[in-house]
PDB file of N, CA, C, O and CB in Angstrom:
ATOM      1  N   UNK A   1       5.876  15.882  24.983  1.00  0.00           N
ATOM      2  CA  UNK A   1       5.836  16.878  24.088  1.00  0.00           C
ATOM      3  C   UNK A   1       6.618  16.694  23.069  1.00  0.00           C
ATOM      4  O   UNK A   1       6.132  17.401  22.186  1.00  0.00           O
ATOM      5  CB  UNK A   1       6.079  17.975  24.581  1.00  0.00           C
ATOM      6  N   UNK A   2       7.685  16.084  22.592  1.00  0.00           N
ATOM      7  CA  UNK A   2       8.174  15.477  21.320  1.00  0.00           C
ATOM      8  C   UNK A   2       7.422  14.783  20.448  1.00  0.00           C
ATOM      9  O   UNK A   2       7.602  14.781  19.230  1.00  0.00           O
ATOM     10  CB  UNK A   2       9.065  14.701  21.533  1.00  0.00           C
ATOM     11  N   UNK A   3       6.301  13.994  21.224  1.00  0.00           N
ATOM     12  CA  UNK A   3       5.634  13.269  20.654  1.00  0.00           C
ATOM     13  C   UNK A   3       4.039  14.313  19.937  1.00  0.00           C
ATOM     14  O   UNK A   3       3.365  14.250  18.909  1.00  0.00           O
ATOM     15  CB  UNK A   3       5.467  12.042  21.799  1.00  0.00           C
ATOM     16  N   UNK A   4       4.040  14.967  20.874  1.00  0.00           N
ATOM     17  CA  UNK A   4       2.963  15.815  20.180  1.00  0.00           C
ATOM     18  C   UNK A   4       3.683  16.760  18.862  1.00  0.00           C
ATOM     19  O   UNK A   4       3.020  16.978  17.848  1.00  0.00           O
ATOM     20  CB  UNK A   4       2.231  16.905  21.447  1.00  0.00           C
ATOM     21  N   UNK A   5       4.837  17.183  18.985  1.00  0.00           N
ATOM     22  CA  UNK A   5       5.354  17.913  17.971  1.00  0.00           C
ATOM     23  C   UNK A   5       5.806  16.929  16.526  1.00  0.00           C
ATOM     24  O   UNK A   5       5.834  17.246  15.337  1.00  0.00           O
ATOM     25  CB  UNK A   5       6.601  18.692  18.666  1.00  0.00           C
ATOM     26  N   UNK A   6       6.023  16.052  16.992  1.00  0.00           N
ATOM     27  CA  UNK A   6       5.904  14.640  15.809  1.00  0.00           C
ATOM     28  C   UNK A   6       4.875  14.745  15.178  1.00  0.00           C
ATOM     29  O   UNK A   6       4.927  15.261  14.061  1.00  0.00           O
ATOM     30  CB  UNK A   6       5.800  13.116  16.332  1.00  0.00           C
ATOM     31  N   UNK A   7       3.711  14.312  15.680  1.00  0.00           N
ATOM     32  CA  UNK A   7       2.302  14.131  15.335  1.00  0.00           C
ATOM     33  C   UNK A   7       1.798  14.941  14.664  1.00  0.00           C
ATOM     34  O   UNK A   7       1.000  14.735  13.748  1.00  0.00           O
ATOM     35  CB  UNK A   7       1.540  14.042  16.221  1.00  0.00           C
ATOM     36  N   UNK A   8       2.325  16.252  15.152  1.00  0.00           N
ATOM     37  CA  UNK A   8       1.584  17.383  14.525  1.00  0.00           C
ATOM     38  C   UNK A   8       2.556  17.731  13.050  1.00  0.00           C
ATOM     39  O   UNK A   8       1.978  18.270  12.106  1.00  0.00           O
ATOM     40  CB  UNK A   8       1.482  18.831  15.758  1.00  0.00           C
ATOM     41  N   UNK A   9       3.590  17.491  12.973  1.00  0.00           N
ATOM     42  CA  UNK A   9       4.472  17.658  11.795  1.00  0.00           C
ATOM     43  C   UNK A   9       3.955  16.776  10.898  1.00  0.00           C
ATOM     44  O   UNK A   9       3.503  17.039   9.783  1.00  0.00           O
ATOM     45  CB  UNK A   9       5.946  17.413  12.014  1.00  0.00           C
ATOM     46  N   UNK A  10       4.081  15.244  11.673  1.00  0.00           N
ATOM     47  CA  UNK A  10       3.279  14.140  10.464  1.00  0.00           C
ATOM     48  C   UNK A  10       2.133  14.729   9.692  1.00  0.00           C
ATOM     49  O   UNK A  10       2.200  14.621   8.467  1.00  0.00           O
ATOM     50  CB  UNK A  10       2.532  12.748  11.207  1.00  0.00           C
ATOM     51  N   UNK A  11       1.085  15.340  10.216  1.00  0.00           N
ATOM     52  CA  UNK A  11       0.008  15.377  10.245  1.00  0.00           C
ATOM     53  C   UNK A  11       0.157  16.695   9.205  1.00  0.00           C
ATOM     54  O   UNK A  11      -0.713  16.758   8.337  1.00  0.00           O
ATOM     55  CB  UNK A  11      -0.640  15.336  11.655  1.00  0.00           C
ATOM     56  N   UNK A  12       1.195  17.765   9.215  1.00  0.00           N
ATOM     57  CA  UNK A  12       0.871  18.504   8.355  1.00  0.00           C
ATOM     58  C   UNK A  12       1.453  18.030   6.942  1.00  0.00           C
ATOM     59  O   UNK A  12       1.140  18.460   5.832  1.00  0.00           O
ATOM     60  CB  UNK A  12       1.217  19.738   8.791  1.00  0.00           C
ATOM     61  N   UNK A  13       2.391  17.023   7.270  1.00  0.00           N
ATOM     62  CA  UNK A  13       3.186  16.586   6.037  1.00  0.00           C
ATOM     63  C   UNK A  13       2.194  15.847   5.096  1.00  0.00           C
ATOM     64  O   UNK A  13       2.155  15.875   3.866  1.00  0.00           O
ATOM     65  CB  UNK A  13       4.466  15.590   6.440  1.00  0.00           C
ATOM     66  N   UNK A  14       1.177  14.986   6.228  1.00  0.00           N
ATOM     67  CA  UNK A  14       0.103  13.945   5.256  1.00  0.00           C
ATOM     68  C   UNK A  14      -0.758  14.933   4.308  1.00  0.00           C
ATOM     69  O   UNK A  14      -0.975  14.784   3.105  1.00  0.00           O
ATOM     70  CB  UNK A  14      -1.177  12.926   6.356  1.00  0.00           C
ATOM     71  N   UNK A  15      -1.215  16.031   5.193  1.00  0.00           N
ATOM     72  CA  UNK A  15      -1.935  16.948   4.684  1.00  0.00           C
ATOM     73  C   UNK A  15      -1.673  17.866   3.232  1.00  0.00           C
ATOM     74  O   UNK A  15      -2.509  18.440   2.534  1.00  0.00           O
ATOM     75  CB  UNK A  15      -1.981  17.660   5.706  1.00  0.00           C
ATOM     76  N   UNK A  16      -0.134  17.766   3.064  1.00  0.00           N
ATOM     77  CA  UNK A  16       0.454  18.383   1.644  1.00  0.00           C
ATOM     78  C   UNK A  16       0.495  16.986   1.124  1.00  0.00           C
ATOM     79  O   UNK A  16       0.704  17.105  -0.083  1.00  0.00           O
ATOM     80  CB  UNK A  16       2.109  19.345   1.613  1.00  0.00           C
ATOM     81  N   UNK A  17       0.417  15.918   1.379  1.00  0.00           N
ATOM     82  CA  UNK A  17       0.846  14.497   0.115  1.00  0.00           C
ATOM     83  C   UNK A  17      -0.154  13.718   0.351  1.00  0.00           C
ATOM     84  O   UNK A  17       0.146  12.671   0.923  1.00  0.00           O
ATOM     85  CB  UNK A  17       2.400  13.433   0.292  1.00  0.00           C
ATOM     86  N   UNK A  18      -1.645  13.936   0.011  1.00  0.00           N
ATOM     87  CA  UNK A  18      -2.716  12.829   0.141  1.00  0.00           C
ATOM     88  C   UNK A  18      -2.447  11.980  -0.795  1.00  0.00           C
ATOM     89  O   UNK A  18      -3.144  10.980  -0.622  1.00  0.00           O
ATOM     90  CB  UNK A  18      -4.137  13.223   0.017  1.00  0.00           C
ATOM     91  N   UNK A  19      -1.811  11.890  -1.657  1.00  0.00           N
ATOM     92  CA  UNK A  19      -1.765  10.672  -2.300  1.00  0.00           C
ATOM     93  C   UNK A  19      -0.625   9.633  -1.881  1.00  0.00           C
ATOM     94  O   UNK A  19      -0.762   8.426  -2.084  1.00  0.00           O
ATOM     95  CB  UNK A  19      -1.668  10.980  -3.674  1.00  0.00           C
ATOM     96  N   UNK A  20       0.241  10.053  -1.423  1.00  0.00           N
ATOM     97  CA  UNK A  20       1.245   9.386  -0.210  1.00  0.00           C
ATOM     98  C   UNK A  20       0.879   8.617   0.346  1.00  0.00           C
ATOM     99  O   UNK A  20       1.123   7.413   0.263  1.00  0.00           O
ATOM    100  CB  UNK A  20       1.686  10.006   0.772  1.00  0.00           C
ATOM    101  N   UNK A  21      -0.011   9.359   1.256  1.00  0.00           N
ATOM    102  CA  UNK A  21      -0.645   8.727   2.561  1.00  0.00           C
ATOM    103  C   UNK A  21      -1.670   7.851   1.970  1.00  0.00           C
ATOM    104  O   UNK A  21      -1.614   6.662   2.285  1.00  0.00           O
ATOM    105  CB  UNK A  21      -1.334   9.840   3.675  1.00  0.00           C
ATOM    106  N   UNK A  22      -2.572   8.227   1.189  1.00  0.00           N
ATOM    107  CA  UNK A  22      -3.844   6.983   0.674  1.00  0.00           C
ATOM    108  C   UNK A  22      -2.760   5.844   0.006  1.00  0.00           C
ATOM    109  O   UNK A  22      -3.051   4.651   0.091  1.00  0.00           O
ATOM    110  CB  UNK A  22      -5.294   7.712  -0.888  1.00  0.00           C
ATOM    111  N   UNK A  23      -1.693   6.204  -0.556  1.00  0.00           N
ATOM    112  CA  UNK A  23      -0.440   5.123  -1.008  1.00  0.00           C
ATOM    113  C   UNK A  23      -0.130   3.884   0.282  1.00  0.00           C
ATOM    114  O   UNK A  23      -0.103   2.656   0.375  1.00  0.00           O
ATOM    115  CB  UNK A  23       1.244   6.204  -1.252  1.00  0.00           C
ATOM    116  N   UNK A  24       0.049   4.963   1.065  1.00  0.00           N
ATOM    117  CA  UNK A  24       0.416   4.057   2.495  1.00  0.00           C
ATOM    118  C   UNK A  24      -0.297   3.309   3.072  1.00  0.00           C
ATOM    119  O   UNK A  24       0.006   2.281   3.678  1.00  0.00           O
ATOM    120  CB  UNK A  24       0.690   4.664   3.533  1.00  0.00           C
ATOM    121  N   UNK A  25      -1.564   3.910   2.875  1.00  0.00           N
ATOM    122  CA  UNK A  25      -2.676   3.106   3.794  1.00  0.00           C
ATOM    123  C   UNK A  25      -3.266   1.854   3.043  1.00  0.00           C
ATOM    124  O   UNK A  25      -3.610   0.808   3.592  1.00  0.00           O
ATOM    125  CB  UNK A  25      -4.011   4.129   4.187  1.00  0.00           C
ATOM    126  N   UNK A  26      -3.339   2.192   1.416  1.00  0.00           N
ATOM    127  CA  UNK A  26      -3.628   1.026   0.802  1.00  0.00           C
ATOM    128  C   UNK A  26      -2.486  -0.390   1.102  1.00  0.00           C
ATOM    129  O   UNK A  26      -2.591  -1.547   1.509  1.00  0.00           O
ATOM    130  CB  UNK A  26      -3.699   1.488  -0.726  1.00  0.00           C
ATOM    131  N   UNK A  27      -1.527   0.410   0.684  1.00  0.00           N
ATOM    132  CA  UNK A  27       0.168  -0.737   0.920  1.00  0.00           C
ATOM    133  C   UNK A  27      -0.520  -1.468   2.362  1.00  0.00           C
ATOM    134  O   UNK A  27      -1.024  -2.574   2.166  1.00  0.00           O
ATOM    135  CB  UNK A  27       2.367   0.527   1.456  1.00  0.00           C
ATOM    136  N   UNK A  28      -0.575  -0.921   3.812  1.00  0.00           N
ATOM    137  CA  UNK A  28      -0.201  -1.296   4.744  1.00  0.00           C
ATOM    138  C   UNK A  28      -1.888  -2.145   4.940  1.00  0.00           C
ATOM    139  O   UNK A  28      -1.959  -2.992   5.831  1.00  0.00           O
ATOM    140  CB  UNK A  28       0.506  -0.091   5.721  1.00  0.00           C
ATOM    141  N   UNK A  29      -2.868  -1.923   4.279  1.00  0.00           N
ATOM    142  CA  UNK A  29      -4.256  -2.820   4.206  1.00  0.00           C
ATOM    143  C   UNK A  29      -4.177  -3.919   3.970  1.00  0.00           C
ATOM    144  O   UNK A  29      -4.541  -4.805   4.743  1.00  0.00           O
ATOM    145  CB  UNK A  29      -5.164  -2.542   3.363  1.00  0.00           C
ATOM    146  N   UNK A  30      -3.554  -4.148   2.553  1.00  0.00           N
ATOM    147  CA  UNK A  30      -3.190  -5.077   1.713  1.00  0.00           C
ATOM    148  C   UNK A  30      -1.990  -6.054   2.303  1.00  0.00           C
ATOM    149  O   UNK A  30      -2.070  -7.225   1.930  1.00  0.00           O
ATOM    150  CB  UNK A  30      -2.835  -4.365   0.475  1.00  0.00           C
ATOM    151  N   UNK A  31      -1.085  -5.777   3.021  1.00  0.00           N
ATOM    152  CA  UNK A  31      -0.005  -6.776   3.544  1.00  0.00           C
ATOM    153  C   UNK A  31      -0.725  -7.497   5.062  1.00  0.00           C
ATOM    154  O   UNK A  31      -0.556  -8.596   5.589  1.00  0.00           O
ATOM    155  CB  UNK A  31       1.660  -5.780   3.894  1.00  0.00           C
ATOM    156  N   UNK A  32      -1.540  -6.358   5.418  1.00  0.00           N
ATOM    157  CA  UNK A  32      -2.666  -6.969   6.983  1.00  0.00           C
ATOM    158  C   UNK A  32      -3.066  -7.938   6.530  1.00  0.00           C
ATOM    159  O   UNK A  32      -2.692  -9.046   6.914  1.00  0.00           O
ATOM    160  CB  UNK A  32      -4.133  -6.129   7.623  1.00  0.00           C
ATOM    161  N   UNK A  33      -4.115  -7.704   5.399  1.00  0.00           N
ATOM    162  CA  UNK A  33      -4.871  -8.760   5.282  1.00  0.00           C
ATOM    163  C   UNK A  33      -4.245 -10.345   4.511  1.00  0.00           C
ATOM    164  O   UNK A  33      -4.814 -11.433   4.595  1.00  0.00           O
ATOM    165  CB  UNK A  33      -6.005  -8.121   4.548  1.00  0.00           C
ATOM    166  N   UNK A  34      -2.980 -10.068   3.802  1.00  0.00           N
ATOM    167  CA  UNK A  34      -2.299 -10.929   3.083  1.00  0.00           C
ATOM    168  C   UNK A  34      -1.796 -11.916   4.340  1.00  0.00           C
ATOM    169  O   UNK A  34      -2.167 -13.087   4.421  1.00  0.00           O
ATOM    170  CB  UNK A  34      -1.141 -10.176   2.135  1.00  0.00           C
ATOM    171  N   UNK A  35      -0.769 -11.190   5.450  1.00  0.00           N
ATOM    172  CA  UNK A  35      -0.578 -11.554   6.541  1.00  0.00           C
ATOM    173  C   UNK A  35      -1.339 -12.186   7.307  1.00  0.00           C
ATOM    174  O   UNK A  35      -1.304 -13.406   7.144  1.00  0.00           O
ATOM    175  CB  UNK A  35      -0.299 -10.849   6.979  1.00  0.00           C
ATOM    176  N   UNK A  36      -2.080 -11.774   8.159  1.00  0.00           N
ATOM    177  CA  UNK A  36      -3.200 -11.755   9.168  1.00  0.00           C
ATOM    178  C   UNK A  36      -4.610 -12.463   8.960  1.00  0.00           C
ATOM    179  O   UNK A  36      -5.259 -12.912   9.905  1.00  0.00           O
ATOM    180  CB  UNK A  36      -3.488 -10.396   9.376  1.00  0.00           C
ATOM    181  N   UNK A  37      -5.084 -12.530   7.426  1.00  0.00           N
ATOM    182  CA  UNK A  37      -6.859 -12.677   7.238  1.00  0.00           C
ATOM    183  C   UNK A  37      -6.865 -13.501   6.249  1.00  0.00           C
ATOM    184  O   UNK A  37      -7.776 -14.330   6.276  1.00  0.00           O
ATOM    185  CB  UNK A  37      -7.858 -11.292   6.813  1.00  0.00           C
ATOM    186  N   UNK A  38      -5.715 -13.570   4.869  1.00  0.00           N
ATOM    187  CA  UNK A  38      -6.315 -14.392   4.165  1.00  0.00           C
ATOM    188  C   UNK A  38      -5.984 -15.519   4.287  1.00  0.00           C
ATOM    189  O   UNK A  38      -4.859 -15.783   4.710  1.00  0.00           O
ATOM    190  CB  UNK A  38      -6.314 -14.157   3.146  1.00  0.00           C
ATOM    191  N   UNK A  39      -7.316 -16.962   3.781  1.00  0.00           N
ATOM    192  CA  UNK A  39      -7.196 -17.809   3.637  1.00  0.00           C
ATOM    193  C   UNK A  39      -6.304 -18.265   2.398  1.00  0.00           C
ATOM    194  O   UNK A  39      -5.882 -17.465   1.562  1.00  0.00           O
ATOM    195  CB  UNK A  39      -8.184 -18.056   3.816  1.00  0.00           C
ATOM    196  N   UNK A  40      -6.045 -19.740   2.367  1.00  0.00           N
ATOM    197  CA  UNK A  40      -5.469 -20.390   1.492  1.00  0.00           C
ATOM    198  C   UNK A  40      -5.973 -20.101  -0.551  1.00  0.00           C
ATOM    199  O   UNK A  40      -5.315 -19.803  -1.547  1.00  0.00           O
ATOM    200  CB  UNK A  40      -5.790 -21.859   2.194  1.00  0.00           C
ATOM    201  N   UNK A  41      -7.286 -20.372  -0.316  1.00  0.00           N
ATOM    202  CA  UNK A  41      -7.697 -19.630  -1.765  1.00  0.00           C
ATOM    203  C   UNK A  41      -7.574 -18.294  -1.797  1.00  0.00           C
ATOM    204  O   UNK A  41      -7.066 -17.930  -2.858  1.00  0.00           O
ATOM    205  CB  UNK A  41      -9.110 -19.820  -2.198  1.00  0.00           C
ATOM    206  N   UNK A  42      -7.805 -17.515  -1.145  1.00  0.00           N
ATOM    207  CA  UNK A  42      -7.302 -15.969  -1.378  1.00  0.00           C
ATOM    208  C   UNK A  42      -5.967 -15.735  -1.590  1.00  0.00           C
ATOM    209  O   UNK A  42      -5.573 -14.963  -2.464  1.00  0.00           O
ATOM    210  CB  UNK A  42      -7.578 -15.098  -0.262  1.00  0.00           C
ATOM    211  N   UNK A  43      -5.064 -16.498  -0.672  1.00  0.00           N
ATOM    212  CA  UNK A  43      -3.555 -16.048  -1.241  1.00  0.00           C
ATOM    213  C   UNK A  43      -3.615 -16.568  -2.889  1.00  0.00           C
ATOM    214  O   UNK A  43      -3.286 -15.803  -3.796  1.00  0.00           O
ATOM    215  CB  UNK A  43      -2.061 -16.980  -0.231  1.00  0.00           C
ATOM    216  N   UNK A  44      -3.959 -17.604  -3.073  1.00  0.00           N
ATOM    217  CA  UNK A  44      -3.791 -18.168  -4.337  1.00  0.00           C
ATOM    218  C   UNK A  44      -4.282 -17.270  -5.243  1.00  0.00           C
ATOM    219  O   UNK A  44      -3.730 -17.192  -6.341  1.00  0.00           O
ATOM    220  CB  UNK A  44      -4.389 -19.425  -4.491  1.00  0.00           C
ATOM    221  N   UNK A  45      -5.488 -16.381  -4.907  1.00  0.00           N
ATOM    222  CA  UNK A  45      -6.165 -15.472  -5.311  1.00  0.00           C
ATOM    223  C   UNK A  45      -5.348 -13.892  -5.638  1.00  0.00           C
ATOM    224  O   UNK A  45      -5.529 -13.070  -6.536  1.00  0.00           O
ATOM    225  CB  UNK A  45      -7.190 -15.489  -4.308  1.00  0.00           C
ATOM    226  N   UNK A  46      -4.603 -13.914  -4.725  1.00  0.00           N
ATOM    227  CA  UNK A  46      -3.667 -12.748  -4.726  1.00  0.00           C
ATOM    228  C   UNK A  46      -2.435 -12.981  -5.371  1.00  0.00           C
ATOM    229  O   UNK A  46      -1.972 -11.926  -5.805  1.00  0.00           O
ATOM    230  CB  UNK A  46      -3.364 -12.311  -3.415  1.00  0.00           C
ATOM    231  N   UNK A  47      -1.640 -14.096  -5.625  1.00  0.00           N
ATOM    232  CA  UNK A  47      -0.502 -14.510  -6.462  1.00  0.00           C
ATOM    233  C   UNK A  47      -1.069 -14.382  -7.859  1.00  0.00           C
ATOM    234  O   UNK A  47      -0.533 -13.599  -8.644  1.00  0.00           O
ATOM    235  CB  UNK A  47       0.051 -16.016  -6.130  1.00  0.00           C
ATOM    236  N   UNK A  48      -1.707 -14.819  -8.078  1.00  0.00           N
ATOM    237  CA  UNK A  48      -2.676 -14.841  -9.406  1.00  0.00           C
ATOM    238  C   UNK A  48      -2.635 -13.189 -10.166  1.00  0.00           C
ATOM    239  O   UNK A  48      -2.192 -12.967 -11.293  1.00  0.00           O
ATOM    240  CB  UNK A  48      -4.536 -15.286  -8.817  1.00  0.00           C
ATOM    241  N   UNK A  49      -3.140 -12.289  -9.346  1.00  0.00           N
ATOM    242  CA  UNK A  49      -3.486 -10.626  -9.652  1.00  0.00           C
ATOM    243  C   UNK A  49      -1.966 -10.043  -9.648  1.00  0.00           C
ATOM    244  O   UNK A  49      -1.522  -9.210 -10.438  1.00  0.00           O
ATOM    245  CB  UNK A  49      -4.613  -9.727  -8.236  1.00  0.00           C
ATOM    246  N   UNK A  50      -1.236 -10.703  -8.523  1.00  0.00           N
ATOM    247  CA  UNK A  50       0.194 -10.277  -8.860  1.00  0.00           C
ATOM    248  C   UNK A  50       0.873 -10.465 -10.178  1.00  0.00           C
ATOM    249  O   UNK A  50       1.496  -9.548 -10.713  1.00  0.00           O
ATOM    250  CB  UNK A  50       1.003 -10.899  -8.014  1.00  0.00           C
ATOM    251  N   UNK A  51       0.748 -11.660 -10.700  1.00  0.00           N
ATOM    252  CA  UNK A  51       1.158 -12.314 -12.020  1.00  0.00           C
ATOM    253  C   UNK A  51       0.321 -11.458 -12.788  1.00  0.00           C
ATOM    254  O   UNK A  51       1.028 -10.855 -13.596  1.00  0.00           O
ATOM    255  CB  UNK A  51       0.891 -13.976 -12.241  1.00  0.00           C
ATOM    256  N   UNK A  52      -0.945 -11.123 -12.894  1.00  0.00           N
ATOM    257  CA  UNK A  52      -0.843 -10.456 -14.114  1.00  0.00           C
ATOM    258  C   UNK A  52      -0.949  -8.869 -13.934  1.00  0.00           C
ATOM    259  O   UNK A  52      -1.508  -8.157 -14.768  1.00  0.00           O
ATOM    260  CB  UNK A  52      -1.927 -11.001 -15.040  1.00  0.00           C
ATOM    261  N   UNK A  53      -0.311  -8.348 -12.670  1.00  0.00           N
ATOM    262  CA  UNK A  53       0.123  -7.040 -12.416  1.00  0.00           C
ATOM    263  C   UNK A  53       1.298  -6.918 -13.056  1.00  0.00           C
ATOM    264  O   UNK A  53       1.549  -5.918 -13.729  1.00  0.00           O
ATOM    265  CB  UNK A  53       0.241  -6.698 -11.060  1.00  0.00           C
ATOM    266  N   UNK A  54       2.133  -7.913 -12.916  1.00  0.00           N
ATOM    267  CA  UNK A  54       3.305  -7.914 -13.374  1.00  0.00           C
ATOM    268  C   UNK A  54       3.433  -7.636 -14.822  1.00  0.00           C
ATOM    269  O   UNK A  54       3.984  -6.690 -15.385  1.00  0.00           O
ATOM    270  CB  UNK A  54       3.826  -9.020 -13.041  1.00  0.00           C
ATOM    271  N   UNK A  55       2.542  -9.093 -15.510  1.00  0.00           N
ATOM    272  CA  UNK A  55       2.865  -8.949 -16.970  1.00  0.00           C
ATOM    273  C   UNK A  55       2.455  -7.753 -17.664  1.00  0.00           C
ATOM    274  O   UNK A  55       2.989  -7.437 -18.728  1.00  0.00           O
ATOM    275  CB  UNK A  55       2.311  -9.994 -17.683  1.00  0.00           C
ATOM    276  N   UNK A  56       1.288  -6.878 -16.987  1.00  0.00           N
ATOM    277  CA  UNK A  56       0.871  -5.704 -17.467  1.00  0.00           C
ATOM    278  C   UNK A  56       1.888  -4.742 -17.505  1.00  0.00           C
ATOM    279  O   UNK A  56       2.189  -4.163 -18.549  1.00  0.00           O
ATOM    280  CB  UNK A  56      -0.157  -5.264 -16.789  1.00  0.00           C
ATOM    281  N   UNK A  57       2.561  -4.491 -16.182  1.00  0.00           N
ATOM    282  CA  UNK A  57       3.685  -3.766 -16.405  1.00  0.00           C
ATOM    283  C   UNK A  57       5.027  -3.952 -17.508  1.00  0.00           C
ATOM    284  O   UNK A  57       5.842  -3.173 -18.004  1.00  0.00           O
ATOM    285  CB  UNK A  57       4.087  -3.801 -15.247  1.00  0.00           C
ATOM    286  N   UNK A  58       4.838  -5.035 -17.568  1.00  0.00           N
ATOM    287  CA  UNK A  58       5.819  -5.617 -18.984  1.00  0.00           C
ATOM    288  C   UNK A  58       5.717  -4.541 -20.047  1.00  0.00           C
ATOM    289  O   UNK A  58       6.570  -3.869 -20.628  1.00  0.00           O
ATOM    290  CB  UNK A  58       5.183  -7.223 -19.795  1.00  0.00           C
ATOM    291  N   UNK A  59       4.061  -4.611 -20.129  1.00  0.00           N
ATOM    292  CA  UNK A  59       3.948  -4.301 -21.549  1.00  0.00           C
ATOM    293  C   UNK A  59       3.810  -2.944 -21.774  1.00  0.00           C
ATOM    294  O   UNK A  59       3.940  -2.418 -22.880  1.00  0.00           O
ATOM    295  CB  UNK A  59       2.876  -4.959 -22.171  1.00  0.00           C
ATOM    296  N   UNK A  60       3.448  -2.147 -20.350  1.00  0.00           N
ATOM    297  CA  UNK A  60       3.150  -0.334 -19.844  1.00  0.00           C
ATOM    298  C   UNK A  60       3.631   0.054 -18.769  1.00  0.00           C
ATOM    299  O   UNK A  60       2.810   0.249 -17.873  1.00  0.00           O
ATOM    300  CB  UNK A  60       1.700   0.158 -19.562  1.00  0.00           C
ATOM    301  N   UNK A  61       4.986   0.288 -18.479  1.00  0.00           N
ATOM    302  CA  UNK A  61       4.823   0.642 -17.021  1.00  0.00           C
ATOM    303  C   UNK A  61       4.658   2.094 -16.389  1.00  0.00           C
ATOM    304  O   UNK A  61       5.068   3.212 -16.702  1.00  0.00           O
ATOM    305  CB  UNK A  61       5.922   0.139 -16.431  1.00  0.00           C
ATOM    306  N   UNK A  62       3.839   1.556 -15.315  1.00  0.00           N
ATOM    307  CA  UNK A  62       3.277   2.957 -14.605  1.00  0.00           C
ATOM    308  C   UNK A  62       4.028   3.211 -13.689  1.00  0.00           C
ATOM    309  O   UNK A  62       4.621   2.386 -12.993  1.00  0.00           O
ATOM    310  CB  UNK A  62       1.908   3.004 -14.000  1.00  0.00           C
ATOM    311  N   UNK A  63       4.085   4.806 -13.579  1.00  0.00           N
ATOM    312  CA  UNK A  63       4.966   5.610 -13.121  1.00  0.00           C
ATOM    313  C   UNK A  63       4.735   5.084 -11.268  1.00  0.00           C
ATOM    314  O   UNK A  63       3.666   4.960 -10.671  1.00  0.00           O
ATOM    315  CB  UNK A  63       4.582   7.366 -13.701  1.00  0.00           C
ATOM    316  N   UNK A  64       5.881   4.905 -10.835  1.00  0.00           N
ATOM    317  CA  UNK A  64       5.891   4.570  -9.110  1.00  0.00           C
ATOM    318  C   UNK A  64       5.469   5.082  -8.641  1.00  0.00           C
ATOM    319  O   UNK A  64       5.353   6.172  -9.202  1.00  0.00           O
ATOM    320  CB  UNK A  64       6.731   4.529  -8.304  1.00  0.00           C
ATOM    321  N   UNK A  65       4.921   5.033  -7.510  1.00  0.00           N
ATOM    322  CA  UNK A  65       4.195   6.238  -6.664  1.00  0.00           C
ATOM    323  C   UNK A  65       4.905   6.342  -5.238  1.00  0.00           C
ATOM    324  O   UNK A  65       4.529   7.182  -4.421  1.00  0.00           O
ATOM    325  CB  UNK A  65       2.450   5.913  -6.411  1.00  0.00           C
TER     326      UNK A  65
END
């Protein structure tokens, strides 16, 4: 019973906060890809993207979600 109530509450919250839900889903997908599927070449590419993103944030910070 508690599980059903918790699921309904979570679904209701997600419906009111679609941006947050999309952010969590994208973050989870990225983490799973990096930890479970990425080859060495792909990991190097991800590191490159992270360095680029950090450099970009140094010049024009974007609001954290």
